[in-house]
Amino acid sequence: MDTIERADKYMFKTYKRYPVVLVKGKGCKVWDEHGKEYLDFVGGIAVCALGHSSSIVTEALKEQSEKLVHVSNLFYTKPQIELAQFLVEHSFADRVFFCNSGAEANEAAIKLARRYANEKFGGKRNIIISMEGSFHGRTMATLSATGQKKIQNGFDPLLQGFRFVPFNDVSALNRAMDESVCAVLLEPIQGEGGVICPDKEYLQEVRRICNERDVVMILDEVQVGCGRTGKLFAHEHYGITPDIMTLAKAMANGLPIGAMLATEKFSDSFGPGTHASTFGGTPLVTAVSLRVLKFIVEQGVLENCIKMGEYFKNGLEELKKKFSFIKDIRGKGLILGMELDFAGDKIVMKCMEKGFLINCIQEKVLRFIPPLIIKKEEIDMLLECLDSVFKEI
Ligand SMILES: *Cc1c(COP(=O)(O)O)cnc(C)c1O
């Protein structure tokens, strides 16, 4: 049996995978088991911000794994504290809770918002408003909070207390607001939803409405945080700060970690015994995450992201002028989407044949989320590849 046949025999069929077995990577390149090279514009789904086999990660892993890997949260450990301090000093937040994934970070945020509201309003407020087209994870609470039927199908009964409104629509949000609402949960840019960027005024209005009603504003920055948009956090583009923010994907460049950040007003509602995670914030992952985030902030990664993002977007716009089936180009920094008027699968497959990894979401949107260290020449190569693929169809 070859590798793929064995995978099909022994593993759950939860993933629709591309027929390649990747065995190694360096920078923005990966290689499959037959030695074929690919330029990677998926980057582990917005995870590998510093690229593959980054020496930043390898060195931090080596150093910390020789010292201390895990001891549980019954004890203090230094890397965890340092990472929390770094996150607080670089954000709106006063406190950090560590977990292991985006879904878990959102679970924590949902729990914290409910607990705050229950304490403050005596159980009268528990509804969380979430957005159509959103994505918040696959656990029962986070899929209940996700505004996509295909993700909820077959898992009834869903968790109660979520109310959905269209994204980027202030009046819909106003209509959905009443005395039972405790929080608004949204992504500053919808990633899985098709790279949808809201208006600046929209997020500012959400902030204002939440302030007015003492409703918790939760931003899910699992995908677009940690430098993806050219700022450390995406909400910095919009001139607002949330009350609670969740992070995961790129935090440790591929090691599993998530975090929930909040201001003091809300963090106080989680006292001893209210929430926990065995693996949350181990010395190993937090040591790696601190090095990764420091590198992103201090070594010009954000600047590269802005510059390359603009260059890339312009290149995609040029393609749009040339091919009428390209409906829209959108995104910020290095999360870019190209909407086609037909299903994008075959484009993904043709790019793969030519040695480029891209992905397609919501059937018609090609999404580009390469490592943030990508170079101009690498973007040029992808643009050329897309041009030739588009000419062939
Ligand atoms: C990926 C993602 C999640 C879920 O993260 P997991 O680590 O897969 O649980 C949640 N929210 C957003 C915006 C995401 O992109």
GROMACS .gro file of C-alpha atoms and ligand atoms in nm:
model
  408
    1MET     CA    1   0.000   0.000   0.000
    2ASP     CA    2   0.128   0.348  -0.073
    3THR     CA    3   0.113   0.632   0.180
    4ILE     CA    4  -0.220   0.772   0.066
    5GLU     CA    5  -0.388   0.429   0.058
    6ARG     CA    6  -0.272   0.372   0.415
    7ALA     CA    7  -0.411   0.710   0.522
    8ASP     CA    8  -0.746   0.622   0.367
    9LYS     CA    9  -0.748   0.287   0.544
   10TYR     CA   10  -0.648   0.392   0.895
   11MET     CA   11  -0.772   0.745   0.951
   12PHE     CA   12  -1.108   0.915   0.986
   13LYS     CA   13  -1.224   1.062   0.661
   14THR     CA   14  -1.275   1.407   0.812
   15TYR     CA   15  -1.041   1.587   0.573
   16LYS     CA   16  -1.072   1.621   0.200
   17ARG     CA   17  -0.701   1.624   0.128
   18TYR     CA   18  -0.500   1.700  -0.182
   19PRO     CA   19  -0.319   1.392  -0.312
   20VAL     CA   20   0.029   1.488  -0.195
   21VAL     CA   21   0.237   1.372   0.099
   22LEU     CA   22   0.455   1.656   0.222
   23VAL     CA   23   0.776   1.551   0.390
   24LYS     CA   24   0.983   1.864   0.438
   25GLY     CA   25   0.984   2.241   0.411
   26LYS     CA   26   1.219   2.537   0.420
   27GLY     CA   27   1.108   2.900   0.411
   28CYS     CA   28   0.819   2.927   0.166
   29LYS     CA   29   0.897   2.595  -0.002
   30VAL     CA   30   0.779   2.242   0.073
   31TRP     CA   31   0.865   1.908  -0.086
   32ASP     CA   32   0.657   1.595  -0.132
   33GLU     CA   33   0.765   1.233  -0.088
   34HIS     CA   34   0.871   1.213  -0.453
   35GLY     CA   35   1.099   1.516  -0.419
   36LYS     CA   36   0.867   1.754  -0.606
   37GLU     CA   37   0.904   2.115  -0.489
   38TYR     CA   38   0.615   2.352  -0.420
   39LEU     CA   39   0.594   2.719  -0.336
   40ASP     CA   40   0.355   2.737  -0.042
   41PHE     CA   41   0.082   3.003  -0.043
   42VAL     CA   42  -0.125   2.819   0.218
   43GLY     CA   43   0.135   2.835   0.494
   44GLY     CA   44  -0.038   2.576   0.711
   45ILE     CA   45  -0.358   2.788   0.687
   46ALA     CA   46  -0.210   3.117   0.805
   47VAL     CA   47   0.000   2.940   1.067
   48CYS     CA   48   0.358   2.932   0.938
   49ALA     CA   49   0.418   3.308   0.945
   50LEU     CA   50   0.796   3.265   0.953
   51GLY     CA   51   0.791   2.985   0.697
   52HIS     CA   52   0.887   2.622   0.734
   53SER     CA   53   1.177   2.490   0.944
   54SER     CA   54   1.239   2.838   1.078
   55SER     CA   55   1.556   2.856   1.284
   56ILE     CA   56   1.365   3.079   1.529
   57VAL     CA   57   1.139   2.784   1.609
   58THR     CA   58   1.405   2.515   1.599
   59GLU     CA   59   1.637   2.702   1.834
   60ALA     CA   60   1.362   2.788   2.082
   61LEU     CA   61   1.238   2.429   2.072
   62LYS     CA   62   1.584   2.288   2.130
   63GLU     CA   63   1.671   2.523   2.415
   64GLN     CA   64   1.342   2.493   2.598
   65SER     CA   65   1.295   2.118   2.545
   66GLU     CA   66   1.627   2.063   2.717
   67LYS     CA   67   1.507   2.267   3.016
   68LEU     CA   68   1.138   2.205   3.079
   69VAL     CA   69   0.855   2.086   2.856
   70HIS     CA   70   0.552   2.057   3.083
   71VAL     CA   71   0.474   2.072   3.453
   72SER     CA   72   0.101   2.170   3.460
   73ASN     CA   73  -0.061   2.494   3.563
   74LEU     CA   74  -0.035   2.402   3.931
   75PHE     CA   75   0.299   2.583   3.910
   76TYR     CA   76   0.438   2.904   3.767
   77THR     CA   77   0.669   2.873   3.467
   78LYS     CA   78   0.875   3.153   3.320
   79PRO     CA   79   0.813   3.133   2.941
   80GLN     CA   80   0.437   3.150   3.000
   81ILE     CA   81   0.469   3.463   3.211
   82GLU     CA   82   0.704   3.627   2.962
   83LEU     CA   83   0.468   3.556   2.674
   84ALA     CA   84   0.171   3.692   2.869
   85GLN     CA   85   0.366   4.009   2.951
   86PHE     CA   86   0.467   4.048   2.586
   87LEU     CA   87   0.105   4.011   2.469
   88VAL     CA   88  -0.024   4.257   2.728
   89GLU     CA   89   0.248   4.512   2.648
   90HIS     CA   90   0.168   4.489   2.277
   91SER     CA   91  -0.212   4.500   2.300
   92PHE     CA   92  -0.517   4.658   2.462
   93ALA     CA   93  -0.540   4.371   2.708
   94ASP     CA   94  -0.456   4.342   3.078
   95ARG     CA   95  -0.455   3.964   3.112
   96VAL     CA   96  -0.399   3.648   2.908
   97PHE     CA   97  -0.534   3.292   2.934
   98PHE     CA   98  -0.350   3.022   2.738
   99CYS     CA   99  -0.502   2.720   2.567
  100ASN     CA  100  -0.421   2.502   2.267
  101SER     CA  101  -0.626   2.604   1.966
  102GLY     CA  102  -0.850   2.865   1.814
  103ALA     CA  103  -1.168   2.683   1.906
  104GLU     CA  104  -1.056   2.659   2.265
  105ALA     CA  105  -0.969   3.027   2.277
  106ASN     CA  106  -1.320   3.105   2.151
  107GLU     CA  107  -1.472   2.863   2.403
  108ALA     CA  108  -1.292   3.054   2.675
  109ALA     CA  109  -1.418   3.386   2.537
  110ILE     CA  110  -1.778   3.261   2.522
  111LYS     CA  111  -1.753   3.133   2.879
  112LEU     CA  112  -1.597   3.455   3.007
  113ALA     CA  113  -1.859   3.677   2.841
  114ARG     CA  114  -2.142   3.464   2.981
  115ARG     CA  115  -1.989   3.461   3.326
  116TYR     CA  116  -1.935   3.837   3.329
  117ALA     CA  117  -2.294   3.898   3.222
  118ASN     CA  118  -2.436   3.645   3.467
  119GLU     CA  119  -2.249   3.806   3.754
  120LYS     CA  120  -2.337   4.157   3.654
  121PHE     CA  121  -2.695   4.116   3.532
  122GLY     CA  122  -2.810   3.820   3.744
  123GLY     CA  123  -2.869   3.570   3.465
  124LYS     CA  124  -3.083   3.801   3.251
  125ARG     CA  125  -2.830   3.833   2.972
  126ASN     CA  126  -2.681   3.538   2.789
  127ILE     CA  127  -2.739   3.578   2.415
  128ILE     CA  128  -2.429   3.611   2.199
  129ILE     CA  129  -2.471   3.780   1.863
  130SER     CA  130  -2.256   3.623   1.594
  131MET     CA  131  -2.216   3.688   1.222
  132GLU     CA  132  -2.346   3.507   0.916
  133GLY     CA  133  -2.054   3.357   0.727
  134SER     CA  134  -1.834   3.352   1.036
  135PHE     CA  135  -1.608   3.072   1.150
  136HIS     CA  136  -1.515   3.016   1.513
  137GLY     CA  137  -1.420   2.648   1.538
  138ARG     CA  138  -1.554   2.293   1.556
  139THR     CA  139  -1.628   2.229   1.923
  140MET     CA  140  -1.998   2.227   2.016
  141ALA     CA  141  -1.998   2.585   2.146
  142THR     CA  142  -1.787   2.728   1.866
  143LEU     CA  143  -1.975   2.553   1.587
  144SER     CA  144  -2.296   2.678   1.746
  145ALA     CA  145  -2.140   3.025   1.724
  146THR     CA  146  -2.039   2.974   1.360
  147GLY     CA  147  -2.269   3.130   1.102
  148GLN     CA  148  -2.242   2.854   0.841
  149LYS     CA  149  -2.506   2.582   0.814
  150LYS     CA  150  -2.267   2.333   0.651
  151ILE     CA  151  -2.056   2.331   0.968
  152GLN     CA  152  -2.355   2.281   1.199
  153ASN     CA  153  -2.536   2.015   0.993
  154GLY     CA  154  -2.611   1.693   1.182
  155PHE     CA  155  -2.493   1.807   1.523
  156ASP     CA  156  -2.825   1.908   1.677
  157PRO     CA  157  -2.906   2.004   1.940
  158LEU     CA  158  -2.668   2.297   1.908
  159LEU     CA  159  -2.575   2.507   2.207
  160GLN     CA  160  -2.840   2.767   2.283
  161GLY     CA  161  -2.799   3.138   2.300
  162PHE     CA  162  -2.655   3.242   1.965
  163ARG     CA  163  -2.826   3.488   1.737
  164PHE     CA  164  -2.700   3.556   1.384
  165VAL     CA  165  -2.692   3.879   1.187
  166PRO     CA  166  -2.539   3.969   0.849
  167PHE     CA  167  -2.176   4.084   0.871
  168ASN     CA  168  -2.094   4.450   0.805
  169ASP     CA  169  -2.457   4.558   0.863
  170VAL     CA  170  -2.504   4.806   1.148
  171SER     CA  171  -2.882   4.827   1.131
  172ALA     CA  172  -2.918   4.448   1.143
  173LEU     CA  173  -2.701   4.449   1.455
  174ASN     CA  174  -2.909   4.724   1.611
  175ARG     CA  175  -3.230   4.533   1.540
  176ALA     CA  176  -3.089   4.218   1.699
  177MET     CA  177  -2.985   4.401   2.016
  178ASP     CA  178  -3.204   4.375   2.323
  179GLU     CA  179  -3.173   4.329   2.699
  180SER     CA  180  -3.090   3.958   2.663
  181VAL     CA  181  -2.769   4.017   2.467
  182CYS     CA  182  -2.441   3.975   2.656
  183ALA     CA  183  -2.183   3.979   2.376
  184VAL     CA  184  -2.107   4.037   2.011
  185LEU     CA  185  -1.859   3.791   1.861
  186LEU     CA  186  -1.697   3.864   1.525
  187GLU     CA  187  -1.383   3.839   1.314
  188PRO     CA  188  -1.221   4.169   1.212
  189ILE     CA  189  -1.186   4.009   0.867
  190GLN     CA  190  -1.379   3.691   0.789
  191GLY     CA  191  -1.116   3.439   0.682
  192GLU     CA  192  -1.294   3.109   0.617
  193GLY     CA  193  -1.602   3.308   0.513
  194GLY     CA  194  -1.421   3.421   0.197
  195VAL     CA  195  -1.176   3.695   0.303
  196ILE     CA  196  -1.448   3.950   0.376
  197CYS     CA  197  -1.326   4.289   0.502
  198PRO     CA  198  -1.583   4.505   0.681
  199ASP     CA  199  -1.596   4.884   0.658
  200LYS     CA  200  -1.393   5.072   0.915
  201GLU     CA  201  -1.710   5.252   1.028
  202TYR     CA  202  -1.880   4.918   1.086
  203LEU     CA  203  -1.634   4.796   1.347
  204GLN     CA  204  -1.635   5.138   1.507
  205GLU     CA  205  -2.016   5.128   1.529
  206VAL     CA  206  -2.005   4.778   1.680
  207ARG     CA  207  -1.765   4.916   1.940
  208ARG     CA  208  -1.993   5.210   2.013
  209ILE     CA  209  -2.307   4.996   2.044
  210CYS     CA  210  -2.130   4.752   2.276
  211ASN     CA  211  -2.006   5.038   2.495
  212GLU     CA  212  -2.348   5.194   2.514
  213ARG     CA  213  -2.511   4.873   2.635
  214ASP     CA  214  -2.228   4.720   2.838
  215VAL     CA  215  -2.221   4.433   2.590
  216VAL     CA  216  -1.890   4.246   2.555
  217MET     CA  217  -1.714   4.291   2.221
  218ILE     CA  218  -1.522   3.975   2.133
  219LEU     CA  219  -1.288   3.977   1.835
  220ASP     CA  220  -1.179   3.644   1.694
  221GLU     CA  221  -0.830   3.716   1.558
  222VAL     CA  222  -0.735   3.350   1.538
  223GLN     CA  223  -0.664   3.379   1.166
  224VAL     CA  224  -0.586   3.746   1.107
  225GLY     CA  225  -0.398   3.824   1.429
  226CYS     CA  226  -0.024   3.780   1.487
  227GLY     CA  227   0.085   3.997   1.194
  228ARG     CA  228  -0.118   3.853   0.906
  229THR     CA  229  -0.262   4.192   0.802
  230GLY     CA  230   0.059   4.389   0.851
  231LYS     CA  231  -0.027   4.497   1.206
  232LEU     CA  232   0.027   4.269   1.503
  233PHE     CA  233  -0.352   4.261   1.548
  234ALA     CA  234  -0.602   4.327   1.270
  235HIS     CA  235  -0.824   4.556   1.478
  236GLU     CA  236  -0.539   4.810   1.485
  237HIS     CA  237  -0.640   4.899   1.127
  238TYR     CA  238  -0.985   4.998   1.246
  239GLY     CA  239  -0.903   5.234   1.531
  240ILE     CA  240  -1.083   5.028   1.794
  241THR     CA  241  -1.001   4.775   2.062
  242PRO     CA  242  -1.218   4.482   2.171
  243ASP     CA  243  -1.292   4.373   2.528
  244ILE     CA  244  -1.184   4.017   2.459
  245MET     CA  245  -0.964   3.887   2.176
  246THR     CA  246  -0.878   3.534   2.076
  247LEU     CA  247  -0.558   3.421   1.904
  248ALA     CA  248  -0.412   3.093   1.784
  249LYS     CA  249  -0.297   2.997   1.435
  250ALA     CA  250   0.035   3.181   1.383
  251MET     CA  251   0.118   3.232   1.750
  252ALA     CA  252   0.392   2.968   1.760
  253ASN     CA  253   0.443   2.914   1.386
  254GLY     CA  254   0.290   2.565   1.396
  255LEU     CA  255   0.305   2.447   1.754
  256PRO     CA  256  -0.042   2.418   1.905
  257ILE     CA  257  -0.129   2.719   2.117
  258GLY     CA  258  -0.421   2.954   2.160
  259ALA     CA  259  -0.486   3.253   2.382
  260MET     CA  260  -0.767   3.466   2.512
  261LEU     CA  261  -0.682   3.824   2.601
  262ALA     CA  262  -0.909   4.057   2.794
  263THR     CA  263  -0.920   4.382   2.983
  264GLU     CA  264  -0.931   4.379   3.362
  265LYS     CA  265  -1.301   4.463   3.372
  266PHE     CA  266  -1.384   4.126   3.216
  267SER     CA  267  -1.089   3.909   3.318
  268ASP     CA  268  -1.194   3.939   3.683
  269SER     CA  269  -1.494   3.718   3.610
  270PHE     CA  270  -1.259   3.419   3.572
  271GLY     CA  271  -1.136   3.342   3.923
  272PRO     CA  272  -0.958   3.028   4.049
  273GLY     CA  273  -1.136   2.712   3.936
  274THR     CA  274  -1.353   2.875   3.670
  275HIS     CA  275  -1.155   2.765   3.365
  276ALA     CA  276  -0.845   2.556   3.294
  277SER     CA  277  -0.643   2.358   3.045
  278THR     CA  278  -0.387   2.086   3.114
  279PHE     CA  279  -0.165   2.176   2.822
  280GLY     CA  280  -0.253   2.546   2.815
  281GLY     CA  281   0.065   2.751   2.790
  282THR     CA  282   0.329   2.486   2.847
  283PRO     CA  283   0.685   2.616   2.884
  284LEU     CA  284   0.769   2.459   2.548
  285VAL     CA  285   0.502   2.622   2.331
  286THR     CA  286   0.512   2.956   2.508
  287ALA     CA  287   0.891   2.977   2.471
  288VAL     CA  288   0.849   2.919   2.098
  289SER     CA  289   0.557   3.160   2.071
  290LEU     CA  290   0.747   3.440   2.246
  291ARG     CA  291   1.039   3.407   2.004
  292VAL     CA  292   0.805   3.395   1.705
  293LEU     CA  293   0.601   3.699   1.806
  294LYS     CA  294   0.912   3.896   1.902
  295PHE     CA  295   1.062   3.820   1.565
  296ILE     CA  296   0.743   3.931   1.390
  297VAL     CA  297   0.738   4.261   1.579
  298GLU     CA  298   1.108   4.341   1.589
  299GLN     CA  299   1.262   4.202   1.271
  300GLY     CA  300   1.067   4.379   0.997
  301VAL     CA  301   0.815   4.102   0.935
  302LEU     CA  302   0.518   4.339   0.961
  303GLU     CA  303   0.682   4.582   0.719
  304ASN     CA  304   0.748   4.300   0.474
  305CYS     CA  305   0.388   4.185   0.510
  306ILE     CA  306   0.254   4.531   0.422
  307LYS     CA  307   0.494   4.578   0.130
  308MET     CA  308   0.451   4.230  -0.015
  309GLY     CA  309   0.077   4.240   0.049
  310GLU     CA  310   0.043   4.554  -0.161
  311TYR     CA  311   0.266   4.418  -0.434
  312PHE     CA  312   0.074   4.090  -0.441
  313LYS     CA  313  -0.264   4.260  -0.441
  314ASN     CA  314  -0.163   4.484  -0.731
  315GLY     CA  315  -0.051   4.177  -0.924
  316LEU     CA  316  -0.385   4.009  -0.859
  317GLU     CA  317  -0.565   4.326  -0.971
  318GLU     CA  318  -0.368   4.314  -1.298
  319LEU     CA  319  -0.492   3.958  -1.352
  320LYS     CA  320  -0.846   4.074  -1.282
  321LYS     CA  321  -0.817   4.328  -1.565
  322LYS     CA  322  -0.712   4.051  -1.798
  323PHE     CA  323  -0.962   3.779  -1.711
  324SER     CA  324  -1.331   3.870  -1.687
  325PHE     CA  325  -1.416   3.562  -1.478
  326ILE     CA  326  -1.228   3.718  -1.184
  327LYS     CA  327  -1.500   3.897  -0.988
  328ASP     CA  328  -1.315   4.054  -0.698
  329ILE     CA  329  -0.980   4.093  -0.528
  330ARG     CA  330  -0.985   4.165  -0.155
  331GLY     CA  331  -0.793   4.138   0.169
  332LYS     CA  332  -0.530   4.312   0.378
  333GLY     CA  333  -0.161   4.244   0.415
  334LEU     CA  334  -0.099   3.880   0.334
  335ILE     CA  335  -0.450   3.744   0.354
  336LEU     CA  336  -0.580   3.794   0.004
  337GLY     CA  337  -0.880   3.652  -0.176
  338MET     CA  338  -0.964   3.625  -0.544
  339GLU     CA  339  -1.328   3.555  -0.618
  340LEU     CA  340  -1.400   3.369  -0.941
  341ASP     CA  341  -1.734   3.317  -1.112
  342PHE     CA  342  -1.681   2.938  -1.113
  343ALA     CA  343  -1.561   2.671  -0.868
  344GLY     CA  344  -1.191   2.716  -0.792
  345ASP     CA  345  -1.095   2.349  -0.730
  346LYS     CA  346  -0.952   2.293  -1.074
  347ILE     CA  347  -0.739   2.607  -1.048
  348VAL     CA  348  -0.599   2.479  -0.719
  349MET     CA  349  -0.518   2.142  -0.881
  350LYS     CA  350  -0.355   2.300  -1.186
  351CYS     CA  351  -0.142   2.526  -0.965
  352MET     CA  352  -0.038   2.223  -0.766
  353GLU     CA  353   0.072   2.042  -1.083
  354LYS     CA  354   0.287   2.344  -1.159
  355GLY     CA  355   0.437   2.342  -0.810
  356PHE     CA  356   0.226   2.598  -0.622
  357LEU     CA  357   0.006   2.540  -0.319
  358ILE     CA  358  -0.299   2.764  -0.289
  359ASN     CA  359  -0.641   2.695  -0.146
  360CYS     CA  360  -1.003   2.762  -0.225
  361ILE     CA  361  -1.277   2.855   0.020
  362GLN     CA  362  -1.652   2.905  -0.018
  363GLU     CA  363  -1.615   2.721  -0.352
  364LYS     CA  364  -1.521   3.025  -0.558
  365VAL     CA  365  -1.264   3.219  -0.358
  366LEU     CA  366  -0.895   3.148  -0.402
  367ARG     CA  367  -0.723   3.240  -0.076
  368PHE     CA  368  -0.357   3.335  -0.047
  369ILE     CA  369  -0.208   3.320   0.302
  370PRO     CA  370   0.166   3.261   0.250
  371PRO     CA  371   0.438   3.295   0.513
  372LEU     CA  372   0.483   3.662   0.605
  373ILE     CA  373   0.849   3.641   0.505
  374ILE     CA  374   0.759   3.583   0.140
  375LYS     CA  375   0.971   3.761  -0.122
  376LYS     CA  376   0.878   3.956  -0.433
  377GLU     CA  377   1.029   3.694  -0.665
  378GLU     CA  378   0.816   3.425  -0.506
  379ILE     CA  379   0.500   3.630  -0.554
  380ASP     CA  380   0.601   3.692  -0.917
  381MET     CA  381   0.631   3.319  -0.972
  382LEU     CA  382   0.280   3.257  -0.841
  383LEU     CA  383   0.135   3.543  -1.046
  384GLU     CA  384   0.295   3.396  -1.359
  385CYS     CA  385   0.158   3.053  -1.270
  386LEU     CA  386  -0.195   3.192  -1.222
  387ASP     CA  387  -0.168   3.380  -1.550
  388SER     CA  388  -0.075   3.065  -1.741
  389VAL     CA  389  -0.339   2.854  -1.566
  390PHE     CA  390  -0.607   3.114  -1.640
  391LYS     CA  391  -0.503   3.124  -2.006
  392GLU     CA  392  -0.542   2.746  -2.033
  393ILE     CA  393  -0.901   2.733  -1.917
  394LIG     C1  394  -0.903   2.850   1.233
  394LIG     C2  395  -0.998   2.937   1.303
  394LIG     C3  396  -1.060   2.898   1.424
  394LIG     C4  397  -1.044   2.761   1.481
  394LIG     O1  398  -0.913   2.735   1.520
  394LIG     P1  399  -0.869   2.583   1.554
  394LIG     O2  400  -0.730   2.601   1.602
  394LIG     O3  401  -0.880   2.505   1.427
  394LIG     O4  402  -0.961   2.534   1.659
  394LIG     C5  403  -1.140   2.989   1.488
  394LIG     N1  404  -1.162   3.112   1.438
  394LIG     C6  405  -1.106   3.153   1.322
  394LIG     C7  406  -1.130   3.291   1.273
  394LIG     C8  407  -1.023   3.066   1.250
  394LIG     O5  408  -0.969   3.105   1.134
   0.00000   0.00000   0.00000
